[in-house]
Coordinates of N, CA and C in Angstrom, one line a residue:
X1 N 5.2 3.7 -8.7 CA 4.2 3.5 -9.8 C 3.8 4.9 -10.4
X2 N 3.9 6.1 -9.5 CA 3.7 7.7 -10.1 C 3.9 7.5 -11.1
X3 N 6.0 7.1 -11.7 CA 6.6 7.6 -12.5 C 5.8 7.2 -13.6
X4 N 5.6 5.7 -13.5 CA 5.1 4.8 -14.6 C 3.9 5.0 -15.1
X5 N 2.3 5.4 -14.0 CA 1.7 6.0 -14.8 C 2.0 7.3 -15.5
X6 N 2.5 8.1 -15.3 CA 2.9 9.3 -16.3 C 3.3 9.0 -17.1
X7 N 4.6 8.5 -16.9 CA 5.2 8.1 -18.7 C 4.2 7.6 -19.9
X8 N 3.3 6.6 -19.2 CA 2.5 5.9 -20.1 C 1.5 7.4 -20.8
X9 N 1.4 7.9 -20.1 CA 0.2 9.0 -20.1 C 1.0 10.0 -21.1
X10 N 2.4 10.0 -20.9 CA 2.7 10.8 -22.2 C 2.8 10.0 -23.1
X11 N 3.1 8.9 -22.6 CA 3.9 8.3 -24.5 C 2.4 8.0 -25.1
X12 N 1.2 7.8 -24.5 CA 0.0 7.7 -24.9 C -0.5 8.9 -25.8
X13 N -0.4 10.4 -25.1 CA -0.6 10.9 -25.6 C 0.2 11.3 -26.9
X14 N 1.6 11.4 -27.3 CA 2.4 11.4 -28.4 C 1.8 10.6 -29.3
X15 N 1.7 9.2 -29.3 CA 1.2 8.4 -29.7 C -0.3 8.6 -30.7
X16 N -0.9 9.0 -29.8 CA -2.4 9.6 -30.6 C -2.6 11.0 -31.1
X17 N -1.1 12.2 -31.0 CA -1.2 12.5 -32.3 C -0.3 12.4 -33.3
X18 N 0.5 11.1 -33.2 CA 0.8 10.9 -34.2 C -0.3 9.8 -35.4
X19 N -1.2 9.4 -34.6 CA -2.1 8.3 -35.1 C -3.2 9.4 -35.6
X20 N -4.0 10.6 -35.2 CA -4.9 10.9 -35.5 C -4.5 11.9 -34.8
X21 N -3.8 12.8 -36.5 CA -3.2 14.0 -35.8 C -4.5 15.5 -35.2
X22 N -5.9 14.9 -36.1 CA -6.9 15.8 -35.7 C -7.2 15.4 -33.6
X23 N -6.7 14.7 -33.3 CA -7.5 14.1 -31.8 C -7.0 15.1 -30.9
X24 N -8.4 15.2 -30.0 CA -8.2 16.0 -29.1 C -6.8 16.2 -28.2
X25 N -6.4 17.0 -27.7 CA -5.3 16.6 -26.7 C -6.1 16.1 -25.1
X26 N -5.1 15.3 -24.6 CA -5.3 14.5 -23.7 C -5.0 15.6 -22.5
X27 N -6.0 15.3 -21.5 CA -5.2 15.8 -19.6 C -5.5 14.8 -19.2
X28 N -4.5 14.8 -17.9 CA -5.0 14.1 -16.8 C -5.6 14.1 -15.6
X29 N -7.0 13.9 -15.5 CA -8.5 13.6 -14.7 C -7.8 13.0 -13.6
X30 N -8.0 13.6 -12.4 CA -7.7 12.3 -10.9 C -9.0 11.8 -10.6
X31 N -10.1 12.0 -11.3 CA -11.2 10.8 -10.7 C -11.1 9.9 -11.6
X32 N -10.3 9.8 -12.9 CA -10.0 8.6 -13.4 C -8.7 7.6 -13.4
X33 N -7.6 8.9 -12.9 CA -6.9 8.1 -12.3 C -6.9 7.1 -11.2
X34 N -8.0 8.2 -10.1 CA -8.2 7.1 -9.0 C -8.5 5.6 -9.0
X35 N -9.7 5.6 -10.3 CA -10.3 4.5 -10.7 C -9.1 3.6 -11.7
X36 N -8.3 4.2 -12.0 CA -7.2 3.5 -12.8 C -6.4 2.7 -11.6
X37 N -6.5 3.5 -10.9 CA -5.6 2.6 -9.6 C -6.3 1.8 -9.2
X38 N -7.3 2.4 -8.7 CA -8.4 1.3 -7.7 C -8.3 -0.4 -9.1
X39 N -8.7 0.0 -10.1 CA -9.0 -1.5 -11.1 C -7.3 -2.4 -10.7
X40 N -6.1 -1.5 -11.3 CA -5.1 -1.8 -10.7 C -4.8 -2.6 -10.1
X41 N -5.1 -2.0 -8.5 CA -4.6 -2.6 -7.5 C -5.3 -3.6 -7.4
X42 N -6.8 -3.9 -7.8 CA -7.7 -4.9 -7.4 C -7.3 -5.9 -8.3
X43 N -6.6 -5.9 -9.5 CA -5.8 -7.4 -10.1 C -4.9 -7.6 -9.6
X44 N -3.9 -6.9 -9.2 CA -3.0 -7.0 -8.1 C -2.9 -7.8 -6.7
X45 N -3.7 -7.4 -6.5 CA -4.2 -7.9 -5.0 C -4.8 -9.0 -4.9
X46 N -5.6 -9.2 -6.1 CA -6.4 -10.4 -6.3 C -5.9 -11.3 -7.1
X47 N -4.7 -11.5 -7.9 CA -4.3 -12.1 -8.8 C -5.0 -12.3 -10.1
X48 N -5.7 -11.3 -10.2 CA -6.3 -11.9 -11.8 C -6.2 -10.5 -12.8
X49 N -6.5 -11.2 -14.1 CA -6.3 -9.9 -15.5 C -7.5 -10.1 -16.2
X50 N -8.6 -8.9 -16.4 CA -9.9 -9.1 -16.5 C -10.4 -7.8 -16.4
X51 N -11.2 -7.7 -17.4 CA -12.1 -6.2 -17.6 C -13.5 -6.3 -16.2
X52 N -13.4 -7.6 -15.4 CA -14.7 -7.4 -14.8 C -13.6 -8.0 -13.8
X53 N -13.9 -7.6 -12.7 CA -13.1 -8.1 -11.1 C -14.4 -9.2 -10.6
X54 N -13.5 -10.0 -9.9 CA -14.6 -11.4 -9.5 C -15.4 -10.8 -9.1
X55 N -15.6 -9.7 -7.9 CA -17.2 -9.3 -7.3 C -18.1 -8.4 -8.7
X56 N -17.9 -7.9 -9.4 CA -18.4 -7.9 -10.9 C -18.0 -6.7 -11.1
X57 N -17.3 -5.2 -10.0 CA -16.9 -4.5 -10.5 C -16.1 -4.4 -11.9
X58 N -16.5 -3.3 -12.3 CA -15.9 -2.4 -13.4 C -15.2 -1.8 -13.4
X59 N -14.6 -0.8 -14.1 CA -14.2 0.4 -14.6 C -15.7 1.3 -14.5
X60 N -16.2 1.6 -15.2 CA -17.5 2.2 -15.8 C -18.0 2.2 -14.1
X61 N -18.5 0.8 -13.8 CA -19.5 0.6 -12.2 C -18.8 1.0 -11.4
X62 N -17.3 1.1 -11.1 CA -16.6 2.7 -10.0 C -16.9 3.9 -10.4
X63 N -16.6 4.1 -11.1 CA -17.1 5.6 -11.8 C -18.1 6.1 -11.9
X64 N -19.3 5.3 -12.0 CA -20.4 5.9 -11.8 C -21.1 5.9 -10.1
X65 N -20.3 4.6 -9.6 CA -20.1 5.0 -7.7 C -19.8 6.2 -7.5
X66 N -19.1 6.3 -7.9 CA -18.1 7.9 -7.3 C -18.7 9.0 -7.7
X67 N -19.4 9.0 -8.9 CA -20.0 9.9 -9.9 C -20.8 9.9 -10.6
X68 N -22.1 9.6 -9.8 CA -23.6 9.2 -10.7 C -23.9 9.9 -11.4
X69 N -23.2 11.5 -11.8 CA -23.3 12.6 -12.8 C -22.8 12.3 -13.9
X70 N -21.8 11.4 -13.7 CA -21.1 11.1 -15.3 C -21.8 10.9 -16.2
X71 N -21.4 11.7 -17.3 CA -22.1 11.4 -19.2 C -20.4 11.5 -19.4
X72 N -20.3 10.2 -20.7 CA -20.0 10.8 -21.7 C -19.5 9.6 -21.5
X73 N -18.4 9.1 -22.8 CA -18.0 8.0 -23.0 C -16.7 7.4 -22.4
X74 N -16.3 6.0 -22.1 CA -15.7 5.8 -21.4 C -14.4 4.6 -22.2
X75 N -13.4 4.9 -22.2 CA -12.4 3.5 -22.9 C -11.6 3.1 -22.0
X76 N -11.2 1.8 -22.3 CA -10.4 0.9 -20.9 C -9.5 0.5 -21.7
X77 N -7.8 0.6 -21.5 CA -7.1 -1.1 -21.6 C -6.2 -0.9 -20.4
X78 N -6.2 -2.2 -20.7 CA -5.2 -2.8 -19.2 C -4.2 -3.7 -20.0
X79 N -3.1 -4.0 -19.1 CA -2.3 -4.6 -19.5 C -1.3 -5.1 -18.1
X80 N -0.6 -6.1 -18.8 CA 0.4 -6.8 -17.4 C 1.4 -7.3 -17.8
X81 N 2.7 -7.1 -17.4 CA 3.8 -7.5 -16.9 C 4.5 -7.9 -15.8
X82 N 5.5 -8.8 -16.4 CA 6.1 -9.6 -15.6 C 7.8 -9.3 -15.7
X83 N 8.6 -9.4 -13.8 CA 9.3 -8.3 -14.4 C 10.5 -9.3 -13.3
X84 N 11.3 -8.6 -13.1 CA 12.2 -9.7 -11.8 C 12.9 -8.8 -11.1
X85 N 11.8 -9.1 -9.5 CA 12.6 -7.7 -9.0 C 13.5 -7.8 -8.2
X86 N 14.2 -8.6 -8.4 CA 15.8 -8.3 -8.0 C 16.5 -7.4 -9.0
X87 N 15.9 -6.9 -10.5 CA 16.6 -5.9 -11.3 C 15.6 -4.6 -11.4
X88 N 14.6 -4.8 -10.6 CA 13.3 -3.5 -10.7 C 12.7 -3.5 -12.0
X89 N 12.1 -2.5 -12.0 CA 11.5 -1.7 -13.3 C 12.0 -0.6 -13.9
X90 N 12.0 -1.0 -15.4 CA 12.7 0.4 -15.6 C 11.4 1.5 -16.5
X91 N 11.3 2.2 -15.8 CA 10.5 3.2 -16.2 C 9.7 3.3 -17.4
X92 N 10.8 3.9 -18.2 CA 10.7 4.1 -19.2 C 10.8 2.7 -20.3
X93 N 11.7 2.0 -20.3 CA 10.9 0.5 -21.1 C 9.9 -0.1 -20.4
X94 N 9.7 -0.1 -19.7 CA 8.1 -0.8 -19.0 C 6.9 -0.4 -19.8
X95 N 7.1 1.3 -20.1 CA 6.2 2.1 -20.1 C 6.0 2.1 -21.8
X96 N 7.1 2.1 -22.4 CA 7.2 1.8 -23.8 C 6.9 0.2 -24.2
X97 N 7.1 -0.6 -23.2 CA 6.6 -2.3 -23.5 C 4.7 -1.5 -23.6
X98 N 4.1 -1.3 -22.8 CA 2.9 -1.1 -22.5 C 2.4 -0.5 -23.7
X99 N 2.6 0.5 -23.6 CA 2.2 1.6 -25.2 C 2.0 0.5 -26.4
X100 N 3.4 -0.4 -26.6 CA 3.7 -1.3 -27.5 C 2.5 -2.6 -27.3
X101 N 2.1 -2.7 -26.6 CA 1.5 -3.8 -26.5 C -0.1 -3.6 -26.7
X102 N -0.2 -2.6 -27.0 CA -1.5 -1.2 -26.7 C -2.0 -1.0 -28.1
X103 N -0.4 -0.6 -28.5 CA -0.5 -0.4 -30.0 C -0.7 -1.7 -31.2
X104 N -0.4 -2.8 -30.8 CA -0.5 -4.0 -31.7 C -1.6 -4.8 -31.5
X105 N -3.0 -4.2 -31.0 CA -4.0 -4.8 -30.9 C -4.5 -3.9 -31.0
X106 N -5.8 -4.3 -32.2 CA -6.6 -3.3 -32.8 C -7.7 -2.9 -31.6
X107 N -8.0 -3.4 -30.9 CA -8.8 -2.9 -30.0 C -8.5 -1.7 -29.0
X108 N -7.2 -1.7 -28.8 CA -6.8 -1.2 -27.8 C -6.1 0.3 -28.9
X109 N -5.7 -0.2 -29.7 CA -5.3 1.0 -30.8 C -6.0 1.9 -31.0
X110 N -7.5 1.3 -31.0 CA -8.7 1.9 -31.4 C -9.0 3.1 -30.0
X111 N -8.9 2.2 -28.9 CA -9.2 2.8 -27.7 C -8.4 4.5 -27.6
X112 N -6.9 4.0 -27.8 CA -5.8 5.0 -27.5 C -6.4 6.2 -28.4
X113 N -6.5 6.0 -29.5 CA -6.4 7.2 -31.1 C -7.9 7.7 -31.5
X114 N -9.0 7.4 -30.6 CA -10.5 7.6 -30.6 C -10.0 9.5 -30.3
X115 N -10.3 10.4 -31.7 CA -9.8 11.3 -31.3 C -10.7 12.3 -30.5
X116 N -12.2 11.7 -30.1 CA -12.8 12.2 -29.4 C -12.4 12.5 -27.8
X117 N -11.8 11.2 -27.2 CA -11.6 11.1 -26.2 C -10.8 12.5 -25.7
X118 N -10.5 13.2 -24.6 CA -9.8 14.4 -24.1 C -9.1 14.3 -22.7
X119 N -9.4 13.1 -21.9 CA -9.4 12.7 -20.7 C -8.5 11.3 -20.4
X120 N -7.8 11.3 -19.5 CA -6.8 10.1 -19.4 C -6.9 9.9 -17.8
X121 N -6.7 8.7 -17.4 CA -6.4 8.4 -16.1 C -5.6 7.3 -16.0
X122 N -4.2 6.8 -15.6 CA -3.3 6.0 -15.8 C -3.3 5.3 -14.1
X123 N -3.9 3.8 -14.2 CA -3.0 3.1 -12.9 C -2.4 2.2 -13.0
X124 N -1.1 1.6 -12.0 CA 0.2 1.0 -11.8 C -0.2 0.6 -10.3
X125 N -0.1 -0.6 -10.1 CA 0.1 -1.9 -9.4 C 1.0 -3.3 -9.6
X126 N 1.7 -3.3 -8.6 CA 2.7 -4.3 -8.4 C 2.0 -5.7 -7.2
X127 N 2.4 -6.6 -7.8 CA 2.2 -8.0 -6.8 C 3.0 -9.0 -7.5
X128 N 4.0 -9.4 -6.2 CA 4.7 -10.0 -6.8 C 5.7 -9.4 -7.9
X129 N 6.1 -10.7 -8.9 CA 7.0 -10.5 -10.2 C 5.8 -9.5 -11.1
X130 N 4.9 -9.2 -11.3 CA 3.7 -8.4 -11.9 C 3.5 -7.3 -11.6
X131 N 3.5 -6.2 -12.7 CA 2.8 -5.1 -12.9 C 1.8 -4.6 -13.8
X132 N 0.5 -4.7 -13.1 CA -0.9 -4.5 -13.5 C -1.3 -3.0 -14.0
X133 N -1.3 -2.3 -15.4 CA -1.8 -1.4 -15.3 C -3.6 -1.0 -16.3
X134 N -4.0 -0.3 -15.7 CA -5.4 0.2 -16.2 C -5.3 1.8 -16.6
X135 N -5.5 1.9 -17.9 CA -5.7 3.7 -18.7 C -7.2 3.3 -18.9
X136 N -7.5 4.5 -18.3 CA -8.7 4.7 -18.9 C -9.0 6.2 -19.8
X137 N -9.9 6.1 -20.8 CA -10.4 7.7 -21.7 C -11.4 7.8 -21.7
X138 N -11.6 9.4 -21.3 CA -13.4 9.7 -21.3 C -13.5 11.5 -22.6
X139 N -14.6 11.2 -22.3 CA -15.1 12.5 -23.4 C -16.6 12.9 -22.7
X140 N -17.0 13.8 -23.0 CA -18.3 14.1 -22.4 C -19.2 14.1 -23.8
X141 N -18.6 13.9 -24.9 CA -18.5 14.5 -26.5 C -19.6 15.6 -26.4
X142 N -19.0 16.9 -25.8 CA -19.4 17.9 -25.8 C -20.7 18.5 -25.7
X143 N -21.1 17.0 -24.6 CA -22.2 17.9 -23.6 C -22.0 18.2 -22.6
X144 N -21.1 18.2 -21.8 CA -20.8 19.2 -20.7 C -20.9 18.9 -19.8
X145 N -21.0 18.9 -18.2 CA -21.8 18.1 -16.8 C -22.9 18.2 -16.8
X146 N -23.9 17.8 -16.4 CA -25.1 18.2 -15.7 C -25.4 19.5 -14.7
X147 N -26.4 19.9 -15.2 CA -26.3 21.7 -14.7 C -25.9 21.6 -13.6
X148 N -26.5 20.4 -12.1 CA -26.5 20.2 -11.2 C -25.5 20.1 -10.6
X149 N -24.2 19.7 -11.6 CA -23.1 18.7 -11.3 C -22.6 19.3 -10.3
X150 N -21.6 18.7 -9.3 CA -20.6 19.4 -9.0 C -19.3 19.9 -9.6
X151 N -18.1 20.8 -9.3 CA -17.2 21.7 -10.6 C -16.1 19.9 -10.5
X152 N -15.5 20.0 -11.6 CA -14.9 18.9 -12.3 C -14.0 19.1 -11.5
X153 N -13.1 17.9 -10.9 CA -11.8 18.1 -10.4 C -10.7 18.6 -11.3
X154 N -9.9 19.3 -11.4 CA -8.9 20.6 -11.7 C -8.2 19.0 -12.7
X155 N -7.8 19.3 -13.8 CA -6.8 18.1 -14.6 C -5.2 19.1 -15.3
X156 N -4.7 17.8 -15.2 CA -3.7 18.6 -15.7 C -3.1 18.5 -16.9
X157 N -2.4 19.3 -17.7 CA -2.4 19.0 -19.1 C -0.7 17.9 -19.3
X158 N -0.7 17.2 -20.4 CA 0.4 16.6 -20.7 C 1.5 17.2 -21.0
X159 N 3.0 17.2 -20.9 CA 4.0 17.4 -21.2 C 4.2 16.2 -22.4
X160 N 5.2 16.7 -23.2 CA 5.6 15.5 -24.0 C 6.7 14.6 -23.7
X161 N 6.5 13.5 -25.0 CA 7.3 12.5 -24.0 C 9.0 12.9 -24.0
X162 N 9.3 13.5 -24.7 CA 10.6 14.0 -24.2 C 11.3 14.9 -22.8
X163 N 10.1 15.1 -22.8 CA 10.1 16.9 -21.5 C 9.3 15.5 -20.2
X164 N 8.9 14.5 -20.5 CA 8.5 13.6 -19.4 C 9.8 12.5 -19.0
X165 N 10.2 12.2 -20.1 CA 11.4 11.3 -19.4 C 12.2 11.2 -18.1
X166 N 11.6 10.0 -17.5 CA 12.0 9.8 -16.4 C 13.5 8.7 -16.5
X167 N 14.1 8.7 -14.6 CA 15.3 7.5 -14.9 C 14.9 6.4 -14.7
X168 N 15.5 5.2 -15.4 CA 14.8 4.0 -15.3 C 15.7 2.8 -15.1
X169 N 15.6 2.0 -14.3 CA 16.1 0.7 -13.9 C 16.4 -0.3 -15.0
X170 N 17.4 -1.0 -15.4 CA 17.0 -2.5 -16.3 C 16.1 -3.2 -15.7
X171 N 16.0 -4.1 -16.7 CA 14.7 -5.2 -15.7 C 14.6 -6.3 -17.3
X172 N 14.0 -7.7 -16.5 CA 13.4 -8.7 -17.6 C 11.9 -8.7 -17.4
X173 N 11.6 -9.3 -18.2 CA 10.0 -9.0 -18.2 C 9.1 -10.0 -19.4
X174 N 8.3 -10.2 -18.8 CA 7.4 -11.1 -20.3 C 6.1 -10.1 -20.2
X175 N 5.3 -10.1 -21.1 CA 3.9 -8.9 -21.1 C 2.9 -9.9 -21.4
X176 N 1.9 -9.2 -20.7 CA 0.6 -9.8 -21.4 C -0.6 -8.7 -21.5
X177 N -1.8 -8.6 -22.0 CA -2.3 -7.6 -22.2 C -3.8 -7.9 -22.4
X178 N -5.0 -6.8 -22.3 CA -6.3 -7.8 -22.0 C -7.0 -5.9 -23.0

């Protein structure tokens, strides 16, 4: 699932400046990736696709578990596929179904190309024929941590999606997206 969230995290970032060529550039945050996994795995695990997990967790309500210092703004989309793994996943069309699925709903379009956002955290979960993923974007919109805060965990910046291309498996698949 590494490969797959990266890919997404580049073709995401390509993606938003080609959409809003003023937006910030994107890195990648591991306290939001963690949280991208953690939402992930927990539809995974649990069988369901939903911005609120049955015990009422969030996105937002882990994050601010982990990090009651958080300011700044926060965007979600998730999305799910279906895939047959007797042929795997293939990387890179998985990752481009996702983007695509991302991109043809205005909510989620809106989420990706918010050129404020500067922060990315990508997670990938499997159960079953299903692959669950959660991107989340944050911004602090340029207020900074809390003097108090602790120092930010180290992020790393995006490659593009050419220089990210990974190898990738055939596969069938049906999508759905939330």
């Amino acid at each position: 699932m590494p490969a797959l969230e990266l890919r997404i995290a580049v073709l995401i970032a390509d993606e938003r400046s080609r959409l809003t060529p003023a937006a910030k550039s994107l890195v990648i945050d591991p306290e939001l990736g963690d949280i991208a996994r953690k939402r992930a795995a927990d539809m995974a695990s649990k069988n369901y696709f939903a911005h609120t997990a049955p015990n009422g967790d969030t996105s937002a309500s882990l994050l601010m578990a982990k990090d009651a210092r958080f300011q700044g703004l926060l965007g979600e989309n998730m999305a799910a596929q279906h895939y047959s793994p007797a042929t795997g996943i293939d990387v890179d069309a998985f990752a481009r179904r996702f983007v695509a699925t991302w991109l043809a709903s205005a909510s989620h379009k809106e989420n990706l190309a918010f050129p404020d956002y500067n922060r990315t955290g990508v997670g990938a979960a499997v159960n079953g024929d299903t692959v669950y993923v959660t991107q989340l974007f944050s911004t602090d919109l340029g207020l900074g941590p809390h003097q108090d805060a602790a120092p930010r965990p180290v992020v790393t910046p995006l490659p593009n999606a050419k220089a990210a291309l990974v190898p990738s498996r055939p596969s069938r698949d049906s999508e759905g997206m939330h």
